[in-house]
PDB file of C-alpha atoms in Angstrom:
ATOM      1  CA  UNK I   1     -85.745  94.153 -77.380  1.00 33.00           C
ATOM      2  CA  UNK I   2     -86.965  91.727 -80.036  1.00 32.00           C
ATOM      3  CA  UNK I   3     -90.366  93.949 -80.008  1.00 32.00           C
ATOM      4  CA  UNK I   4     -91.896  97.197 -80.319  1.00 37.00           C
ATOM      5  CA  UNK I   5     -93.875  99.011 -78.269  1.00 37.00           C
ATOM      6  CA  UNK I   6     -95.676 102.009 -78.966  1.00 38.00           C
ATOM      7  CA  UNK I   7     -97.689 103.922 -76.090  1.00 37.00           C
ATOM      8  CA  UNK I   8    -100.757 106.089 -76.483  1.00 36.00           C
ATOM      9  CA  UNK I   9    -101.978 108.426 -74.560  1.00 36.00           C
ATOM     10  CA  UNK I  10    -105.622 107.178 -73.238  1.00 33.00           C
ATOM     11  CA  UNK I  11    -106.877 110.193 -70.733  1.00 31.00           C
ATOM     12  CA  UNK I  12    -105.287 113.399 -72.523  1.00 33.00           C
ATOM     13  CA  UNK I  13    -104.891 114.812 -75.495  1.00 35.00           C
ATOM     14  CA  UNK I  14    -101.372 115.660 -75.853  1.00 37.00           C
ATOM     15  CA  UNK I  15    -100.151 118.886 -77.728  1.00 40.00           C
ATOM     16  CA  UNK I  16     -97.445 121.223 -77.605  1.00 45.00           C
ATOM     17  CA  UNK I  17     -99.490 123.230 -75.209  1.00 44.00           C
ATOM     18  CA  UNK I  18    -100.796 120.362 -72.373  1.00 42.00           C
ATOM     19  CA  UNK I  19     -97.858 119.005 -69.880  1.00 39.00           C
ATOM     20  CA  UNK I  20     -97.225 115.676 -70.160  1.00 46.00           C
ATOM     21  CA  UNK I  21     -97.932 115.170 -66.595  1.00 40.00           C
ATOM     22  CA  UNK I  22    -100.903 114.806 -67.106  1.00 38.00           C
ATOM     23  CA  UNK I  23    -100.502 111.459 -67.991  1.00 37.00           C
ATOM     24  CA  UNK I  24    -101.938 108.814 -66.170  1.00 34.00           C
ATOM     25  CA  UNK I  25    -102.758 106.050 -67.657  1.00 36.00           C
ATOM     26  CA  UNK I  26    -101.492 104.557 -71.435  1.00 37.00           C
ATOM     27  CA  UNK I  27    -102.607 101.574 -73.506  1.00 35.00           C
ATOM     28  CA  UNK I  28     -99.589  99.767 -74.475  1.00 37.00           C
ATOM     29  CA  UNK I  29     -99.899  98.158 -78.145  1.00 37.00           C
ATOM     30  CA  UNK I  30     -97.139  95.464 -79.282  1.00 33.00           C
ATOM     31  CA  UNK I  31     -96.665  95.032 -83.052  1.00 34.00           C
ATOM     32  CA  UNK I  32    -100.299  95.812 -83.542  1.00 35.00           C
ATOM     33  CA  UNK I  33    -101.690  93.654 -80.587  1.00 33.00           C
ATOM     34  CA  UNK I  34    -102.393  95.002 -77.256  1.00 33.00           C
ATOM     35  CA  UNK I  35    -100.417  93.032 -74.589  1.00 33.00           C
ATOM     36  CA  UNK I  36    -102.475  90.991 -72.384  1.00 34.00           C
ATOM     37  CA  UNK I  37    -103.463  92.244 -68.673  1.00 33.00           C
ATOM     38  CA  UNK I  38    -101.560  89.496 -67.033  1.00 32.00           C
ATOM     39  CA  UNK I  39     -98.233  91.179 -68.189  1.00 31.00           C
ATOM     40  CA  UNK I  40     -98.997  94.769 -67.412  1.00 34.00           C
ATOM     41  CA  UNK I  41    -100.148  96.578 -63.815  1.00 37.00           C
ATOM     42  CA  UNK I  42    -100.964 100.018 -64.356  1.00 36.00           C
ATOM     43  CA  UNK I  43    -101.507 102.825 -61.278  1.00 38.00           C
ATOM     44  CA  UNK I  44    -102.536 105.801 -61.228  1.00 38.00           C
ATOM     45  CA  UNK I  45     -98.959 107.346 -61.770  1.00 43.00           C
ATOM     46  CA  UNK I  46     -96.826 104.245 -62.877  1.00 47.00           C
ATOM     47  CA  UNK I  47     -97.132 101.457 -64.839  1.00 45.00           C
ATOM     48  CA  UNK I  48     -95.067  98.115 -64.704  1.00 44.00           C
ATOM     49  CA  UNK I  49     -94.400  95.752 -67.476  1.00 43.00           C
ATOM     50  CA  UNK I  50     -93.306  92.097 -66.507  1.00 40.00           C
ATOM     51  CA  UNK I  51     -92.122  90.440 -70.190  1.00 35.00           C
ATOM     52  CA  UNK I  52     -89.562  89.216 -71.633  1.00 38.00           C
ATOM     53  CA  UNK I  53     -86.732  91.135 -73.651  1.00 38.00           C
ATOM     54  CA  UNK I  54     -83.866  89.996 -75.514  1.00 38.00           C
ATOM     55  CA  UNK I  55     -81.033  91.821 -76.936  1.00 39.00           C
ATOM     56  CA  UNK I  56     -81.501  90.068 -80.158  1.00 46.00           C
ATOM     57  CA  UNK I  57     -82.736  92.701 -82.763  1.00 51.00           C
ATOM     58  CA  UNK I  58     -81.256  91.684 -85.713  1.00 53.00           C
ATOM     59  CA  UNK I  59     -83.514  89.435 -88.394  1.00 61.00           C
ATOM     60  CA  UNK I  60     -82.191  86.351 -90.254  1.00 58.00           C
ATOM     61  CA  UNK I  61     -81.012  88.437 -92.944  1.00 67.00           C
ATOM     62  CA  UNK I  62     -78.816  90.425 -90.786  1.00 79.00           C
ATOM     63  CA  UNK I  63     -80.345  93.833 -90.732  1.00 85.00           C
ATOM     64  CA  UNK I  64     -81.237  95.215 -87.454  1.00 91.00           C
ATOM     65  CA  UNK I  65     -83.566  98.169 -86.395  1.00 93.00           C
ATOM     66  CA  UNK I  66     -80.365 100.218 -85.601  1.00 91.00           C
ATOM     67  CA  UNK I  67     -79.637 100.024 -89.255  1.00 90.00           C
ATOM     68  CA  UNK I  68     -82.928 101.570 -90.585  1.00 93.00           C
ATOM     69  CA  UNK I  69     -84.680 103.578 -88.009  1.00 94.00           C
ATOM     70  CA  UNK I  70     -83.350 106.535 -86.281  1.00 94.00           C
ATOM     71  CA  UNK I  71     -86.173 107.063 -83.565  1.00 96.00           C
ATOM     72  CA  UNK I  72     -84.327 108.410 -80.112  1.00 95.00           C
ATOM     73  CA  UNK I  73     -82.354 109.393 -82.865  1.00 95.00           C
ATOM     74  CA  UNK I  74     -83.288 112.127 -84.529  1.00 96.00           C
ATOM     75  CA  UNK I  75     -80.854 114.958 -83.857  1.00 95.00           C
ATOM     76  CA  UNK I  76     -77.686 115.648 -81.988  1.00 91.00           C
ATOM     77  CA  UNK I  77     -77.978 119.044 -81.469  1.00 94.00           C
ATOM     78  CA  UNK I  78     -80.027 122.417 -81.490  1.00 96.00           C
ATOM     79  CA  UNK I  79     -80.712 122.060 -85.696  1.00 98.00           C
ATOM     80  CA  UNK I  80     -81.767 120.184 -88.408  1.00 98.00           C
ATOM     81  CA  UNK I  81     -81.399 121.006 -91.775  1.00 98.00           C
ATOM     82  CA  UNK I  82     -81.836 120.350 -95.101  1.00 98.00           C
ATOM     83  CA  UNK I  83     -84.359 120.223 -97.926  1.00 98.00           C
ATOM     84  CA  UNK I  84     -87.343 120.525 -97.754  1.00 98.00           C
ATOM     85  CA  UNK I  85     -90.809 118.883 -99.108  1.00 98.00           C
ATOM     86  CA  UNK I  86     -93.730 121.584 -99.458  1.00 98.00           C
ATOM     87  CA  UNK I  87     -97.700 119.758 -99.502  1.00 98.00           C
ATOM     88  CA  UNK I  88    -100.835 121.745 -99.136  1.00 98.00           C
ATOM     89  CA  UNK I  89    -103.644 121.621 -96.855  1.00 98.00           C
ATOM     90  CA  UNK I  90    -106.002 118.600 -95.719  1.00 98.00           C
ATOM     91  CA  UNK I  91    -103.076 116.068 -96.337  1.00 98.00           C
ATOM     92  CA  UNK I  92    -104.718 112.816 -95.184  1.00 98.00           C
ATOM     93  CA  UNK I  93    -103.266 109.716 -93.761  1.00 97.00           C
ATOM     94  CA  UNK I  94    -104.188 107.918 -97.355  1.00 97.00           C
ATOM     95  CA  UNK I  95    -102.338 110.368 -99.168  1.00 98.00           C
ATOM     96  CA  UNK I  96     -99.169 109.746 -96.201  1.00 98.00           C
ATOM     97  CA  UNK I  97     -99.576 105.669 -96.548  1.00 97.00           C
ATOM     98  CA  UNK I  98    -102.311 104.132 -98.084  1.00 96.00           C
ATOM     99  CA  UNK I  99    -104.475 101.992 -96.382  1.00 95.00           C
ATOM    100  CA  UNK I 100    -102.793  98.508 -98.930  1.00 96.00           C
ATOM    101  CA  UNK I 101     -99.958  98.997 -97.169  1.00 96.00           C
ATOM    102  CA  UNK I 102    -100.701  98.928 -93.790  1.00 95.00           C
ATOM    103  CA  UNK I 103    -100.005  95.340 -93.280  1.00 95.00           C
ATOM    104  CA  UNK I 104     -96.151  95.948 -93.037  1.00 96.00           C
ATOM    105  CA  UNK I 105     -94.736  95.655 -89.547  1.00 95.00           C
ATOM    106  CA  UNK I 106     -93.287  98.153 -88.168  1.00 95.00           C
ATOM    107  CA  UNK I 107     -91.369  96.294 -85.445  1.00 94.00           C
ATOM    108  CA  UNK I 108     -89.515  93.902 -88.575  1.00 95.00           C
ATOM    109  CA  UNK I 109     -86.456  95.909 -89.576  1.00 94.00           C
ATOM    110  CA  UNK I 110     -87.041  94.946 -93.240  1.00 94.00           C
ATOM    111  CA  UNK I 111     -90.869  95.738 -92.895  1.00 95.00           C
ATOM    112  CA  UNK I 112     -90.101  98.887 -91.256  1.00 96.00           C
ATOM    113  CA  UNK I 113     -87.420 100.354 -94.491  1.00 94.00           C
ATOM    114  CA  UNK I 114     -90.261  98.866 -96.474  1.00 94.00           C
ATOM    115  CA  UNK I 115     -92.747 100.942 -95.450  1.00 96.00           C
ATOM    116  CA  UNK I 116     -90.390 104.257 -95.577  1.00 96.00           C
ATOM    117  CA  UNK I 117     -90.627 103.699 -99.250  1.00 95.00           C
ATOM    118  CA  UNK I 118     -94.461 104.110 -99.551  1.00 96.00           C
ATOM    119  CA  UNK I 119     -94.637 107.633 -97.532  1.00 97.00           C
ATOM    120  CA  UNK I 120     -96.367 110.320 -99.346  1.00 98.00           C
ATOM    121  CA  UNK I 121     -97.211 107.807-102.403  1.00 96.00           C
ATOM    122  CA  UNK I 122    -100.781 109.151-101.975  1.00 97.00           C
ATOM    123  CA  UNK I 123    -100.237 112.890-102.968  1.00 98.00           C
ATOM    124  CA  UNK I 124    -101.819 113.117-106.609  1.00 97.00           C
ATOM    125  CA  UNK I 125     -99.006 113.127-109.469  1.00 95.00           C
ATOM    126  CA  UNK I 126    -100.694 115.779-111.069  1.00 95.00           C
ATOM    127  CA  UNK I 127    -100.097 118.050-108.318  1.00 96.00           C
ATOM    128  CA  UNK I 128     -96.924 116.721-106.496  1.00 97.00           C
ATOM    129  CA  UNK I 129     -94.172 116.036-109.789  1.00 93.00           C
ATOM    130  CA  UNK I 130     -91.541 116.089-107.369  1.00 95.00           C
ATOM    131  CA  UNK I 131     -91.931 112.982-105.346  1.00 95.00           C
ATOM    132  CA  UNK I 132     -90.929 112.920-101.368  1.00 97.00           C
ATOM    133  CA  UNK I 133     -89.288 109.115-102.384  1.00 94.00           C
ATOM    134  CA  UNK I 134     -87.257 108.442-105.211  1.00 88.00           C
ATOM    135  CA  UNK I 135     -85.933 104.908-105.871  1.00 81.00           C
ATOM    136  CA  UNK I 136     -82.748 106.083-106.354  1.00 80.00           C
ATOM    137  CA  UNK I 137     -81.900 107.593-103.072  1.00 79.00           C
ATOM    138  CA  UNK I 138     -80.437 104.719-101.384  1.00 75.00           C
ATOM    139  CA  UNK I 139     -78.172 105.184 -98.495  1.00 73.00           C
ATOM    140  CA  UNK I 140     -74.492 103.637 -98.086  1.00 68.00           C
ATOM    141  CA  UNK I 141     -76.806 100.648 -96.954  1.00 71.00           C
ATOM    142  CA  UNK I 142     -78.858 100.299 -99.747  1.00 72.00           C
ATOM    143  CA  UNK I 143     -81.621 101.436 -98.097  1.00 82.00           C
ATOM    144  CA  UNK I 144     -84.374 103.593 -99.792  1.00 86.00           C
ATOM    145  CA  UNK I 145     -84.343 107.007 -97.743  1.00 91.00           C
ATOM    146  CA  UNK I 146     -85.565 110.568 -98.575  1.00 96.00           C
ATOM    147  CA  UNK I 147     -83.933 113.858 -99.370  1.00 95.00           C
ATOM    148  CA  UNK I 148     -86.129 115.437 -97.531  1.00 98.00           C
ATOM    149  CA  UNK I 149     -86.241 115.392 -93.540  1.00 98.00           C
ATOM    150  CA  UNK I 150     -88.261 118.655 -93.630  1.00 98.00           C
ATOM    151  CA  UNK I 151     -91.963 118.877 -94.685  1.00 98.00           C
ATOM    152  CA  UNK I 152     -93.665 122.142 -94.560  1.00 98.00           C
ATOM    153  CA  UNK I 153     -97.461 121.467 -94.361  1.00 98.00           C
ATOM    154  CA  UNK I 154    -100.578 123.567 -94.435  1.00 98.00           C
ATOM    155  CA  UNK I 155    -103.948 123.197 -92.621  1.00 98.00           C
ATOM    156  CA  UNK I 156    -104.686 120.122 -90.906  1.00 98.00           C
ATOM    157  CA  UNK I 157    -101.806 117.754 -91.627  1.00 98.00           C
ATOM    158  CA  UNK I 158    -102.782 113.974 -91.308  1.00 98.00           C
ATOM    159  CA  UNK I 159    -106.244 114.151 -90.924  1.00 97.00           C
ATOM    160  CA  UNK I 160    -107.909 111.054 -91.980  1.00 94.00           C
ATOM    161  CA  UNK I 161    -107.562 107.663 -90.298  1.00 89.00           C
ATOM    162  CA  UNK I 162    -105.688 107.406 -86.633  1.00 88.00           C
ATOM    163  CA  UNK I 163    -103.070 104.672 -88.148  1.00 90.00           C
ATOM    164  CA  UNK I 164    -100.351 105.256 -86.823  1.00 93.00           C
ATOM    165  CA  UNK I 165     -98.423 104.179 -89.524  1.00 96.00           C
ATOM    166  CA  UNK I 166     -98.774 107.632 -91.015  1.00 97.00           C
ATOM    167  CA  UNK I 167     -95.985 109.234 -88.843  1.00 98.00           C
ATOM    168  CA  UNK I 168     -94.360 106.226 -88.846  1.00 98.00           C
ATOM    169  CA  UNK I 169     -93.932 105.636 -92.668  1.00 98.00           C
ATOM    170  CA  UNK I 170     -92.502 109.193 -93.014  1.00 98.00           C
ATOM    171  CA  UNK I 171     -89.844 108.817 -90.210  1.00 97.00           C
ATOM    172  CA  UNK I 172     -88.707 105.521 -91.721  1.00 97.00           C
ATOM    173  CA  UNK I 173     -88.315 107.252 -95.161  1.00 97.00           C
ATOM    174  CA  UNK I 174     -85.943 109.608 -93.158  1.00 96.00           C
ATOM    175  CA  UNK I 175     -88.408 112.433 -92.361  1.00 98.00           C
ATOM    176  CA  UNK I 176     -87.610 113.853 -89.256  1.00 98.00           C
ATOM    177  CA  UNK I 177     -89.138 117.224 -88.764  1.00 98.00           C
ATOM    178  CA  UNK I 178     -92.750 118.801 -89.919  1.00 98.00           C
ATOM    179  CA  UNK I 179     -94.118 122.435 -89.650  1.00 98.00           C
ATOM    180  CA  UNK I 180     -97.530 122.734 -90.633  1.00 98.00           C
ATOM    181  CA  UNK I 181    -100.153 125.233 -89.648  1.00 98.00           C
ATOM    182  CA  UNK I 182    -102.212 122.681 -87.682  1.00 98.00           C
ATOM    183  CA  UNK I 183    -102.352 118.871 -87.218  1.00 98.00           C
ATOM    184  CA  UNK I 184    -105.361 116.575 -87.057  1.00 97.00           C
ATOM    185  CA  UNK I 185    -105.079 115.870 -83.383  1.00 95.00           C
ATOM    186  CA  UNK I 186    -104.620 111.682 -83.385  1.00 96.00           C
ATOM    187  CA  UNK I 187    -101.414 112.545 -85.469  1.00 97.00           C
ATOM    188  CA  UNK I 188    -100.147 115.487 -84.044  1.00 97.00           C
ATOM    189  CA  UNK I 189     -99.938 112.329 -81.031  1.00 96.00           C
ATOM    190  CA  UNK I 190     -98.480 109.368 -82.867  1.00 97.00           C
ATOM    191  CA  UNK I 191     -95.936 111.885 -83.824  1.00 97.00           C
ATOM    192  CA  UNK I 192     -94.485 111.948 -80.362  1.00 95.00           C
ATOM    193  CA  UNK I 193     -96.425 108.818 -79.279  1.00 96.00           C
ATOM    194  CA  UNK I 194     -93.995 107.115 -82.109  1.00 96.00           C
ATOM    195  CA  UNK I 195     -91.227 109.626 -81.568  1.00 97.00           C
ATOM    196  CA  UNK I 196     -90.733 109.429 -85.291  1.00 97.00           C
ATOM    197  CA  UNK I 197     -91.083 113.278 -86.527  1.00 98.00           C
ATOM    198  CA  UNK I 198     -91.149 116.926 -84.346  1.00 98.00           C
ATOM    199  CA  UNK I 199     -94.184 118.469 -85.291  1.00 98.00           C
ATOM    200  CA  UNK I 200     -93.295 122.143 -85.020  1.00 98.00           C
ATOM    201  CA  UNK I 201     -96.528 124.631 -85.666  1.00 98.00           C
ATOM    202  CA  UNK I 202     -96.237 127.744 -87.491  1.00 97.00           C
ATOM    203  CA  UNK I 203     -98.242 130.797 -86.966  1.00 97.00           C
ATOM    204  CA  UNK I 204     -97.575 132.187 -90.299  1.00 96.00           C
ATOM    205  CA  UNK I 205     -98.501 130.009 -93.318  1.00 97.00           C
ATOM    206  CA  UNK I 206     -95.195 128.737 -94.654  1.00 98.00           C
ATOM    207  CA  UNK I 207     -96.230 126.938 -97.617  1.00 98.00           C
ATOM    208  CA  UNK I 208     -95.920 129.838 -99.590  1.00 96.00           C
ATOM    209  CA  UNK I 209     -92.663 131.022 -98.204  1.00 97.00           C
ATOM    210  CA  UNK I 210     -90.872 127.961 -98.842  1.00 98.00           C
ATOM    211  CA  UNK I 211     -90.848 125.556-101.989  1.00 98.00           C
ATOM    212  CA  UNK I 212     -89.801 121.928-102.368  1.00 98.00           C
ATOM    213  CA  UNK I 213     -85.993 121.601-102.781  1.00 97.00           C
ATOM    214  CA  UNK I 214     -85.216 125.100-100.753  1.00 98.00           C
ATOM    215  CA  UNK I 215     -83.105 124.242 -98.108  1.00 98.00           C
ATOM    216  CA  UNK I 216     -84.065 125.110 -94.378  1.00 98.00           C
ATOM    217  CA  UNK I 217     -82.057 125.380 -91.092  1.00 98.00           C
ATOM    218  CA  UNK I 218     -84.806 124.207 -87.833  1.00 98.00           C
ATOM    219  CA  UNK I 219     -83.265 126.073 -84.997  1.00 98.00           C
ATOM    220  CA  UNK I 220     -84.748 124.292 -81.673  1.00 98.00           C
ATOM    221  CA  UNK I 221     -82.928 126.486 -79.024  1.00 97.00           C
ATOM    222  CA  UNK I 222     -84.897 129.840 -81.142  1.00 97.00           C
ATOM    223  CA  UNK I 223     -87.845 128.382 -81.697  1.00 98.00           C
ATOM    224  CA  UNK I 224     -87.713 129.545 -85.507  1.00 98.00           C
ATOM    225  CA  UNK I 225     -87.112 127.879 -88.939  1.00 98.00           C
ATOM    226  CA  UNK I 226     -84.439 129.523 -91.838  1.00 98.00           C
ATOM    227  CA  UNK I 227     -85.202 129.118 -95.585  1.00 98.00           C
ATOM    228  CA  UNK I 228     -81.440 128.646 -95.754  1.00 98.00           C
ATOM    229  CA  UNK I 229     -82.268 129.531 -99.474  1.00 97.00           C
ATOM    230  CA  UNK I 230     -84.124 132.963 -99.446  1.00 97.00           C
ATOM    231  CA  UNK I 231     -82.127 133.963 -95.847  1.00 97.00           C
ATOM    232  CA  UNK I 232     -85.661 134.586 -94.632  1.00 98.00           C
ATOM    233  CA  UNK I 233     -86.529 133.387 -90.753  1.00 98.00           C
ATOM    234  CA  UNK I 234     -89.886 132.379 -89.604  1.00 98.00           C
ATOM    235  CA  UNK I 235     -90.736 131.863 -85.713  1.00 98.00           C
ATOM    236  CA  UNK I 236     -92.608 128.666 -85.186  1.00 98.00           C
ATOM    237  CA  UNK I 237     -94.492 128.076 -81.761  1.00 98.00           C
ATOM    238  CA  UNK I 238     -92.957 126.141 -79.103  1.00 97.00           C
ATOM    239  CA  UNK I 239     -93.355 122.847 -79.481  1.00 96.00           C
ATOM    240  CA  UNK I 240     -93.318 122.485 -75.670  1.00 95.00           C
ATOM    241  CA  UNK I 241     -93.158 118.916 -73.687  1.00 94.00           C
ATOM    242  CA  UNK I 242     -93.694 117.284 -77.091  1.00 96.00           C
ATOM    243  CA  UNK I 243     -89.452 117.654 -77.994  1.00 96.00           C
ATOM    244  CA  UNK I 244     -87.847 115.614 -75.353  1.00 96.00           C
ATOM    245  CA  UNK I 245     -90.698 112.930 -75.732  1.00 97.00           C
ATOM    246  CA  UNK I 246     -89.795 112.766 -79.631  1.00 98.00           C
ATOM    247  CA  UNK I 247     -86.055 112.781 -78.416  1.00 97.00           C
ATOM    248  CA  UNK I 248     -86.444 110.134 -75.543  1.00 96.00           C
ATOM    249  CA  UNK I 249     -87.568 107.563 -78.441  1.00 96.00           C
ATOM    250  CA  UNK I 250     -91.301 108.029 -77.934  1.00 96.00           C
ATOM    251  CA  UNK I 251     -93.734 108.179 -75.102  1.00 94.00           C
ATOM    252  CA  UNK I 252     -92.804 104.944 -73.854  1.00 92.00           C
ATOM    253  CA  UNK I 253     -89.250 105.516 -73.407  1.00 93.00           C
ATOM    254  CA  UNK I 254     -90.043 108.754 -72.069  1.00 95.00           C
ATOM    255  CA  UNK I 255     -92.050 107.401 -69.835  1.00 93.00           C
ATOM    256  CA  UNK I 256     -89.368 104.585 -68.931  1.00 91.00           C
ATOM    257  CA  UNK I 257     -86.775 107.159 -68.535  1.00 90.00           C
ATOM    258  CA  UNK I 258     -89.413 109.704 -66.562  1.00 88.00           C
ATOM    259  CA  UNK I 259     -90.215 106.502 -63.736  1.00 88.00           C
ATOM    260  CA  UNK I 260     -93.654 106.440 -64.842  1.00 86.00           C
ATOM    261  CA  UNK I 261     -92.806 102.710 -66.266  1.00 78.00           C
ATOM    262  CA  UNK I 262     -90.448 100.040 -64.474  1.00 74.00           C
ATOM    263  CA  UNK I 263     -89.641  96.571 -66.536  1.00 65.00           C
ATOM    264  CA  UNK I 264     -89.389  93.424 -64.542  1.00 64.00           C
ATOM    265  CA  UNK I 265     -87.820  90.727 -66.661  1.00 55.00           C
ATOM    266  CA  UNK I 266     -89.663  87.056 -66.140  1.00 54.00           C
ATOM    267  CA  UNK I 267     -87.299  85.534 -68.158  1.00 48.00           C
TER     268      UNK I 267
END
């Protein structure tokens, strides 16, 4: 599809805890635009898109979306693992992606890897030396990514603004999984809204058990994270409906998937 869309819940507030059932009715947003009335007919249990989609998702320089974001992506099995990036409490969605770069499109391959390279920019050197992105870790496509796909948060991670860039940013950077001891609510959302990061919760404050470069193990199927590096294992709570709506792609192609949402091609 030569577009994004992302899909946000309207009606219910959507955590680990609330069934995504609930669900009735989503405003659909396309590259920052909502999408007129005329194209969309939404029910009370199903919505139906009539638009045109192409196949075409490659820019004119060649790179695709394929080839820099891994959303519906995300894992292949029961773990993720690898380093991880430790931040402190009250991490806002400045401090994630300032507001100056907020005009990069998400839905433009090259805008997208772009923006992966400003996540976390807005942590204060004086307190962060280790940065989450360093200019040097390209991958075998010379693409900017990070080393770590694992941040362990404190209180209230991504409070601030409701951009949804935030979550975004961090998943095109290569982030894929965060455990913090609470979320602000809008981004606990766009995480699965986007489908871009799991946002685990922990009810044990993890920031202190774990420091940046230790290497974790994020079992799924146990519900628990490894600090591969001490051998210690933490329980996290479930994260609930909100995993197979991060692995589906998003809300949207959950929803797809689910029947909620048909797409009639006009074209």
């Amino acid at each position: 599809m030569s577009f994004a869309l992302s899909c946000f819940v309207s009606n219910a507030s959507v955590s680990s805890s609330s069934p995504l059932s609930s669900i009735s009715k989503c405003e659909l947003n396309c590259a920052g635009s909502s999408i007129p009335s005329s194209v969309r007919k939404v029910s009370s249990s199903r919505i139906t898109l009539n638009m045109c989609a192409s196949s075409e998702t490659s820019t004119s320089t060649g790179l695709r979306m394929e080839d820099v974001c891994e959303v519906g992506r995300k894992r292949t099995g029961n773990v993720i693992e690898g380093p991880v990036f430790v931040v402190g409490d009250n991490i806002d969605t400045d401090q994630i992606i300032p507001a100056e770069y907020l005009t990069l499109v998400p839905s433009v391959p090259e805008e997208y890897a772009k923006l992966g390279t400003y996540a976390m920019i807005g942590l204060p050197d004086k307190l962060y030396k280790t940065r989450y992105i360093d200019p040097e870790d390209t991958n075998e496509k010379g693409i900017c990514r990070t080393k770590y796909p694992i941040i362990i948060a404190g209180d209230n991670f991504g409070c601030g603004s409701s951009r949804e860039h935030a979550p975004i940013a961090i998943g095109a950077a290569g982030g894929k999984v965060v455990i913090a001891e609470s979320y602000a609510r809008i981004f606990f959302r766009n995480c699965s809204a986007t489908g871009e990061l799991y946002p685990w919760e922990t009810p044990e404050r993890l920031v202190e058990k774990f420091s940046t470069g230790d290497r974790a193990r994020v079992d799924f199927e146990n519900e628990c994270v490894v600090n591969v590096t001490t051998g210690k294992e933490y329980k996290l709570n479930p994260i609930g409906d909100v995993g197979p709506v991060v692995d589906a792609g998003g809300i949207f192609e959950f929803a797809r998937r689910s029947g909620m949402i048909t797409m009639n091609s006009t074209c």
